[in-house]
PDB file of C-alpha atoms in Angstrom:
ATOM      1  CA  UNK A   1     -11.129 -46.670  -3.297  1.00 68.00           C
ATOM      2  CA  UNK A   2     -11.476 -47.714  -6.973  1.00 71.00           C
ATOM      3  CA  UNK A   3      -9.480 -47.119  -9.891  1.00 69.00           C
ATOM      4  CA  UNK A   4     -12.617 -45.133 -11.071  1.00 67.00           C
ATOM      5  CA  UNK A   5     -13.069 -42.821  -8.054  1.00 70.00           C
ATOM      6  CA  UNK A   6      -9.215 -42.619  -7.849  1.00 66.00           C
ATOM      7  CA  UNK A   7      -9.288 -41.648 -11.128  1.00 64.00           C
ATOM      8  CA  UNK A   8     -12.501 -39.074 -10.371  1.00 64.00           C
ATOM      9  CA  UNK A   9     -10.290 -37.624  -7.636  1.00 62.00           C
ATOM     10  CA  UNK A  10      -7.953 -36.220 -10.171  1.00 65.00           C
ATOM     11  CA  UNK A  11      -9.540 -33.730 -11.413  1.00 73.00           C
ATOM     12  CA  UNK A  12     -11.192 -32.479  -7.833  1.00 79.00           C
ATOM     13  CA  UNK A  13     -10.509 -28.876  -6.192  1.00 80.00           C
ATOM     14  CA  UNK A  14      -9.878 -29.259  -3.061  1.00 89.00           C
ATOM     15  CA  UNK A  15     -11.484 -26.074  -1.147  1.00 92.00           C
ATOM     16  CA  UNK A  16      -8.748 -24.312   0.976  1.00 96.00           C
ATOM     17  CA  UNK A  17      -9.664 -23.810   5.072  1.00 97.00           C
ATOM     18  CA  UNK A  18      -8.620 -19.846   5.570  1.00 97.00           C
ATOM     19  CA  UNK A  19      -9.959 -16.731   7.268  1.00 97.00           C
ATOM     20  CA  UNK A  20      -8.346 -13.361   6.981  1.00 96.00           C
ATOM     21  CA  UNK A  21      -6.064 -12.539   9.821  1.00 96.00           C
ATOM     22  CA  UNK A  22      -4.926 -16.188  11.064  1.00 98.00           C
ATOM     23  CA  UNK A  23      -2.198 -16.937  13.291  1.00 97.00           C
ATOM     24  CA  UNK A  24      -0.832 -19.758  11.051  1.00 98.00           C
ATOM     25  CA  UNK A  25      -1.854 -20.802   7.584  1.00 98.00           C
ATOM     26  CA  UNK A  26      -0.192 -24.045   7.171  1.00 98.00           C
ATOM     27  CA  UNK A  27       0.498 -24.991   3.221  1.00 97.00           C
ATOM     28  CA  UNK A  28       1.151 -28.358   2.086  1.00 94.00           C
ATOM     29  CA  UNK A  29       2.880 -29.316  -1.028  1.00 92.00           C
ATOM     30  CA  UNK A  30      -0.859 -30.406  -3.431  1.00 92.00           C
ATOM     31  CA  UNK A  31      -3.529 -32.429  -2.146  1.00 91.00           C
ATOM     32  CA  UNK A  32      -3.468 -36.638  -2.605  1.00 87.00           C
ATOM     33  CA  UNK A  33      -5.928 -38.630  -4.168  1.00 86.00           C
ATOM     34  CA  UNK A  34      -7.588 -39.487  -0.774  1.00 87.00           C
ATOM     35  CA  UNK A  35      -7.613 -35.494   0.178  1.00 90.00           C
ATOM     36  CA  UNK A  36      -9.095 -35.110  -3.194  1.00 88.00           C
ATOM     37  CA  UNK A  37     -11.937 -37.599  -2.698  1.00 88.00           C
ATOM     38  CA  UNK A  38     -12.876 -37.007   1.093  1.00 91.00           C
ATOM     39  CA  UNK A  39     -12.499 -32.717   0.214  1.00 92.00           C
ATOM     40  CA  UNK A  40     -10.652 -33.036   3.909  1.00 94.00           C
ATOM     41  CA  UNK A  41      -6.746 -31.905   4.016  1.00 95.00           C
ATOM     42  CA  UNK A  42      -4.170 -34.628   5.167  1.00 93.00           C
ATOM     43  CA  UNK A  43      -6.596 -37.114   4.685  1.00 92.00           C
ATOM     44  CA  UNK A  44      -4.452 -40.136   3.977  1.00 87.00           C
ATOM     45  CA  UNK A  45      -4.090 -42.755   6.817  1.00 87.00           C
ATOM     46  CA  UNK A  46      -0.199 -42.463   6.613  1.00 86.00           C
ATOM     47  CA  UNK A  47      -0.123 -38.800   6.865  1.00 91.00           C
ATOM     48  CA  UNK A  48       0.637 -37.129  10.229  1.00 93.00           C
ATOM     49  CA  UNK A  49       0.036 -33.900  10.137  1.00 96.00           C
ATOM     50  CA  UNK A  50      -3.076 -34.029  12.610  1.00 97.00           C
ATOM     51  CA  UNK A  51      -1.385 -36.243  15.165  1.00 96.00           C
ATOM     52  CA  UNK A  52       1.796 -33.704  14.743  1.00 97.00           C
ATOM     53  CA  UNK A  53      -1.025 -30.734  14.901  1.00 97.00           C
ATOM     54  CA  UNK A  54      -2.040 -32.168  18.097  1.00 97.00           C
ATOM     55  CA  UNK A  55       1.377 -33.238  19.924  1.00 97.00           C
ATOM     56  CA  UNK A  56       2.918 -29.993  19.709  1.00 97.00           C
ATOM     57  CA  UNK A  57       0.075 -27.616  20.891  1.00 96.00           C
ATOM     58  CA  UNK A  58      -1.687 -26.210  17.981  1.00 97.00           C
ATOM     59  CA  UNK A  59      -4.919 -27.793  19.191  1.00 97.00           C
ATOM     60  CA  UNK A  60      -5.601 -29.058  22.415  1.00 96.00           C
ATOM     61  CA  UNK A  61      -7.307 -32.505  20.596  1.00 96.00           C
ATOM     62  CA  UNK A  62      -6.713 -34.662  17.778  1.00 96.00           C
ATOM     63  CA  UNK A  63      -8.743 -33.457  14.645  1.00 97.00           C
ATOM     64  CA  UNK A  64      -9.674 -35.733  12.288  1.00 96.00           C
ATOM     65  CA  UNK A  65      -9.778 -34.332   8.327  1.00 96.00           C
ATOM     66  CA  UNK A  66     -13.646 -34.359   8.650  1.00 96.00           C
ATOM     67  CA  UNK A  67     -12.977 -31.985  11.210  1.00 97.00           C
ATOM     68  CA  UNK A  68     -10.756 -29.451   9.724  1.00 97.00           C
ATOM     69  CA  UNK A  69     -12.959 -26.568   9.970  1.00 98.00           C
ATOM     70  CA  UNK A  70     -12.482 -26.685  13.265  1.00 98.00           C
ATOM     71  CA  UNK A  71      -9.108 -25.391  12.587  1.00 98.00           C
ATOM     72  CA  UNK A  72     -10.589 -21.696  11.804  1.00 98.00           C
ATOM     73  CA  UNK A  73     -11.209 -21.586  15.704  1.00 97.00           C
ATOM     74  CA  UNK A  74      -7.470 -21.727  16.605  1.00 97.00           C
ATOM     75  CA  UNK A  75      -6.236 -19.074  14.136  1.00 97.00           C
ATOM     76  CA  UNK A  76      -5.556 -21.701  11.707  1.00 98.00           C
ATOM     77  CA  UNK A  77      -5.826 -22.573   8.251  1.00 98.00           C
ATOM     78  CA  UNK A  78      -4.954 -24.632   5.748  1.00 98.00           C
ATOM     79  CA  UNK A  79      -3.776 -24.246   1.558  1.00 97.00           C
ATOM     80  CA  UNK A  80      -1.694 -26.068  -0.737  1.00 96.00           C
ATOM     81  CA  UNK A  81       1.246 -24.761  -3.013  1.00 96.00           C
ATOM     82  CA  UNK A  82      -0.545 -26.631  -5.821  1.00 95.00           C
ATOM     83  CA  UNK A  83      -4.306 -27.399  -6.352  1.00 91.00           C
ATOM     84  CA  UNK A  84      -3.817 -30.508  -8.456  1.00 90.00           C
ATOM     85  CA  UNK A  85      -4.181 -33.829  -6.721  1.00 89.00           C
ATOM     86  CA  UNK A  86      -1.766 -36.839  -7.067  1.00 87.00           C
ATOM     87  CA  UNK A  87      -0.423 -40.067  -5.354  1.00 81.00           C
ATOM     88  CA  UNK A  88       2.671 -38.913  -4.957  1.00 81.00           C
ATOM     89  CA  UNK A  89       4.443 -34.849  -4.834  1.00 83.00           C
ATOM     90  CA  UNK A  90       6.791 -36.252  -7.766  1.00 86.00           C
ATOM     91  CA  UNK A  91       4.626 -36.095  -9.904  1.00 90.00           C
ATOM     92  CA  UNK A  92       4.492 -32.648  -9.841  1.00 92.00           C
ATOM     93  CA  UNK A  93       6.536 -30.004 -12.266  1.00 93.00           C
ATOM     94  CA  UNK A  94       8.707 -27.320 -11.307  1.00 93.00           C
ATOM     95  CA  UNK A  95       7.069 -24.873 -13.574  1.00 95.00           C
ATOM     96  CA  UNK A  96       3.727 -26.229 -11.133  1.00 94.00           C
ATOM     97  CA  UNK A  97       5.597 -25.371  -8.247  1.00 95.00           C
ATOM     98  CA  UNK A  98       6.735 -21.780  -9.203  1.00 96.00           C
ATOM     99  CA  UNK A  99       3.203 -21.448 -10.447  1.00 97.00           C
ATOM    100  CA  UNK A 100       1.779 -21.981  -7.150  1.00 95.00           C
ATOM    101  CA  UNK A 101       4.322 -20.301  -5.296  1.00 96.00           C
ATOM    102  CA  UNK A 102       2.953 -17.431  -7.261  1.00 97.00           C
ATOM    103  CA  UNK A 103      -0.617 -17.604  -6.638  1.00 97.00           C
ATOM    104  CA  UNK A 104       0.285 -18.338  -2.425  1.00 97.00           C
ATOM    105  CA  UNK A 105       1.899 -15.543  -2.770  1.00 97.00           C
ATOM    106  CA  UNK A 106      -0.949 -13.824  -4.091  1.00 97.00           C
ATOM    107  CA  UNK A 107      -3.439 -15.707  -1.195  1.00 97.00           C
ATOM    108  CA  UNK A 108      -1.099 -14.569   1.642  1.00 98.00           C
ATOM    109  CA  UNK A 109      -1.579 -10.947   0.396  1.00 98.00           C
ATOM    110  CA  UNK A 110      -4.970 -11.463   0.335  1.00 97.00           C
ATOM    111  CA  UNK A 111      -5.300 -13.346   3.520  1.00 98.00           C
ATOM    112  CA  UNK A 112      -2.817 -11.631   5.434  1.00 98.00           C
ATOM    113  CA  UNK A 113      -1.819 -14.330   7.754  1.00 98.00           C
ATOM    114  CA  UNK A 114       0.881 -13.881  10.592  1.00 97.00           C
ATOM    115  CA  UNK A 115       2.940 -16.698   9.403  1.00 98.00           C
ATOM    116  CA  UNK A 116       2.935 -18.815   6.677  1.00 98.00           C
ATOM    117  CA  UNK A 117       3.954 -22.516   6.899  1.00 98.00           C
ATOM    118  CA  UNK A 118       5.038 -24.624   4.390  1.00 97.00           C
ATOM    119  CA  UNK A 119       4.882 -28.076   4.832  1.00 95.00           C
ATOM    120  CA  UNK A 120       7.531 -29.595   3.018  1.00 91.00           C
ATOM    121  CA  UNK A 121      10.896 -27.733   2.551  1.00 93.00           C
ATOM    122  CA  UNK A 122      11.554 -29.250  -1.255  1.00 92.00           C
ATOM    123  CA  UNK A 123       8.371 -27.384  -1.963  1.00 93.00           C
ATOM    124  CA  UNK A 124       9.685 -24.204  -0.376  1.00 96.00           C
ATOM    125  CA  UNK A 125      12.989 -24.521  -2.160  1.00 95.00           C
ATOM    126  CA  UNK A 126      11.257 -25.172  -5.658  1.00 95.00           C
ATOM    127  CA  UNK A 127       8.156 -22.768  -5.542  1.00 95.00           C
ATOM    128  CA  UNK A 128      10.003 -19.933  -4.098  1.00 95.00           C
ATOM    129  CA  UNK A 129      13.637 -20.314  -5.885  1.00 94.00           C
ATOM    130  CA  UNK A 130      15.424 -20.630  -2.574  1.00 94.00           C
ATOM    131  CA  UNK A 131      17.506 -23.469  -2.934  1.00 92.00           C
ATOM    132  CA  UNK A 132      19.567 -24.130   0.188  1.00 93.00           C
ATOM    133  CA  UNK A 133      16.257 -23.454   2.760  1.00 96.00           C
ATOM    134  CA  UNK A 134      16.335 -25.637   5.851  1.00 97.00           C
ATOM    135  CA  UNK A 135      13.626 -26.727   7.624  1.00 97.00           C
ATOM    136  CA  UNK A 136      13.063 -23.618  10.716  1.00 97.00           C
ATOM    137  CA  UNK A 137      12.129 -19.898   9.879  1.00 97.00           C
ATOM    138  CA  UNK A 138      13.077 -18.424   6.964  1.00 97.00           C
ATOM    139  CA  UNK A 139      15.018 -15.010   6.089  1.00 92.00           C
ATOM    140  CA  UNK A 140      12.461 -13.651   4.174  1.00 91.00           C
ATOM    141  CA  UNK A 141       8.636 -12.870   4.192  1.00 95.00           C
ATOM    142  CA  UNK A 142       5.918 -14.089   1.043  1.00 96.00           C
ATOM    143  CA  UNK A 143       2.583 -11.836   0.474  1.00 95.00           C
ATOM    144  CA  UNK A 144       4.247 -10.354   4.105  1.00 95.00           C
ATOM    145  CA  UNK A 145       3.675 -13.000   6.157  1.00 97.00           C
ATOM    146  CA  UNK A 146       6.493 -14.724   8.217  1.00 97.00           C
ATOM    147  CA  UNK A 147       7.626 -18.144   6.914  1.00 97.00           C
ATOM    148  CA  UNK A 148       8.428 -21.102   8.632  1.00 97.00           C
ATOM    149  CA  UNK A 149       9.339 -24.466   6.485  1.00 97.00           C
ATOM    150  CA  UNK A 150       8.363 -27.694   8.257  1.00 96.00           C
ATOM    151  CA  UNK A 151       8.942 -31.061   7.379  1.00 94.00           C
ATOM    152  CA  UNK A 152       6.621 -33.247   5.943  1.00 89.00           C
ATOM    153  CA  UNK A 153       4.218 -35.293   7.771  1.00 89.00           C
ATOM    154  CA  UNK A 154       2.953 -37.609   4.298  1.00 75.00           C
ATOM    155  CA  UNK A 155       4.290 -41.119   5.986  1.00 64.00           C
ATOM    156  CA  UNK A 156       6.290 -41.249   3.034  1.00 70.00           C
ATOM    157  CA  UNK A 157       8.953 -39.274   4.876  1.00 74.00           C
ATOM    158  CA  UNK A 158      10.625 -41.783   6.640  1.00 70.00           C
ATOM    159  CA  UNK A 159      12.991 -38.894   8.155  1.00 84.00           C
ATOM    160  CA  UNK A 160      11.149 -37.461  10.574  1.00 91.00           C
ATOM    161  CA  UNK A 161       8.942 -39.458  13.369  1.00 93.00           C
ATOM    162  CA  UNK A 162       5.855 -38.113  14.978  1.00 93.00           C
ATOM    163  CA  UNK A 163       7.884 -36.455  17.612  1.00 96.00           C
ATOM    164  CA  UNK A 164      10.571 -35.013  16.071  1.00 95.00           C
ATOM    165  CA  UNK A 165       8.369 -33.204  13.809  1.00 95.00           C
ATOM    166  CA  UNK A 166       5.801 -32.209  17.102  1.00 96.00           C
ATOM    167  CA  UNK A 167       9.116 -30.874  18.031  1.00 97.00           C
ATOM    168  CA  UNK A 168       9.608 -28.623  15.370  1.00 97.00           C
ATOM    169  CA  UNK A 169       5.805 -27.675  14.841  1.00 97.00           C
ATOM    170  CA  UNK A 170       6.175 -26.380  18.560  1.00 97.00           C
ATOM    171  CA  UNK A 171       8.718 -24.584  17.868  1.00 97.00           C
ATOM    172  CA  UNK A 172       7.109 -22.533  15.261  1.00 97.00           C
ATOM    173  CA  UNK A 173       4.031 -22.276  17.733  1.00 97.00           C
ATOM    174  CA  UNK A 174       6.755 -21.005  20.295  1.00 96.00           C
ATOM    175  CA  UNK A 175       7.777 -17.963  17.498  1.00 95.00           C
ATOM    176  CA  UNK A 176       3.783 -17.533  16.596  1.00 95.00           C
ATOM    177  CA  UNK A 177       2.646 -17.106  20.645  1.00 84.00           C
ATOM    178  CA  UNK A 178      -1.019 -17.845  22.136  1.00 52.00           C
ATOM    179  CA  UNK A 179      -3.971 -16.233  20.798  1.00 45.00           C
TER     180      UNK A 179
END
């Protein structure tokens, strides 16, 4: 990619993948410069999420982000807690966050979703004001959907492996059921 389309990318919307009534609408922390340009979710080489998808039963193949629409025909979906695209979640504000926990909020109404998970528990704790949140189900419900927080799958967090995090995506598809 060059500067210039990286730059281009900046100022892209990235076009959510939701239906009303899914089992799961997954939420990442704000799209990255290669989500932005591509328009497909999890689009970075690095990022897991559609290996981790895969490993722990969401979908019985390996999507790529071209084919995220596919997503729809699993009771799935996929939104971000903030629209704006950068290189890196840090870059990010709180006031952003709380912003965009706001407006999910707002989407999950809308939507109405079974559960709601957030990929990336910092973004959780920061755009919903609960600071001690582990990663696993959480206490309370947002727009009235059930909340799980999950970690991360950007291959920047070097905490959690492919399998550990399949692990705890199949867990939430454990509390969610079969279609």
């Amino acid at each position: 990619m060059t500067p210039e389309e990286s730059q281009a990318a900046r100022d892209r919307v990235v076009p959510d993948v939701v239906a009303g009534g899914l089992r799961v609408l997954f939420c990442g922390i704000n799209p990255s410069i290669m989500t932005a340009a591509t328009g497909h979710h999890f689009a970075h080489p690095g990022n897991r999420f559609w290996p981790v998808l895969h490993l722990s039963g969401f979908t019985p193949l390996q999507l790529k982000p071209s084919e995220q629409q596919r997503l729809l025909d699993y009771g799935l979906g996929i939104t971000n807690v903030v629209a704006r695209p950068t290189a890196r979640a840090d870059e990010l504000s709180t006031e952003e966050f709380r912003e965009g926990g706001k407006a999910l909020t707002a989407k999950v109404e809308e939507l109405r979703p079974a559960w709601l998970a957030v990929v990336g528990v910092t973004a959780y704790r920061t755009a919903f004001g609960d600071r001690h949140a582990q990663i696993g189900p959480q206490e309370h419900t947002v727009g009235g959907a059930r909340v799980w927080a999950l970690p991360n799958p950007s291959g920047l967090n070097a905490h959690w492996t492919v399998k550990t995090m399949a692990d705890e995506y199949a867990r939430l598809l454990s509390a969610v059921g079969t279609r």
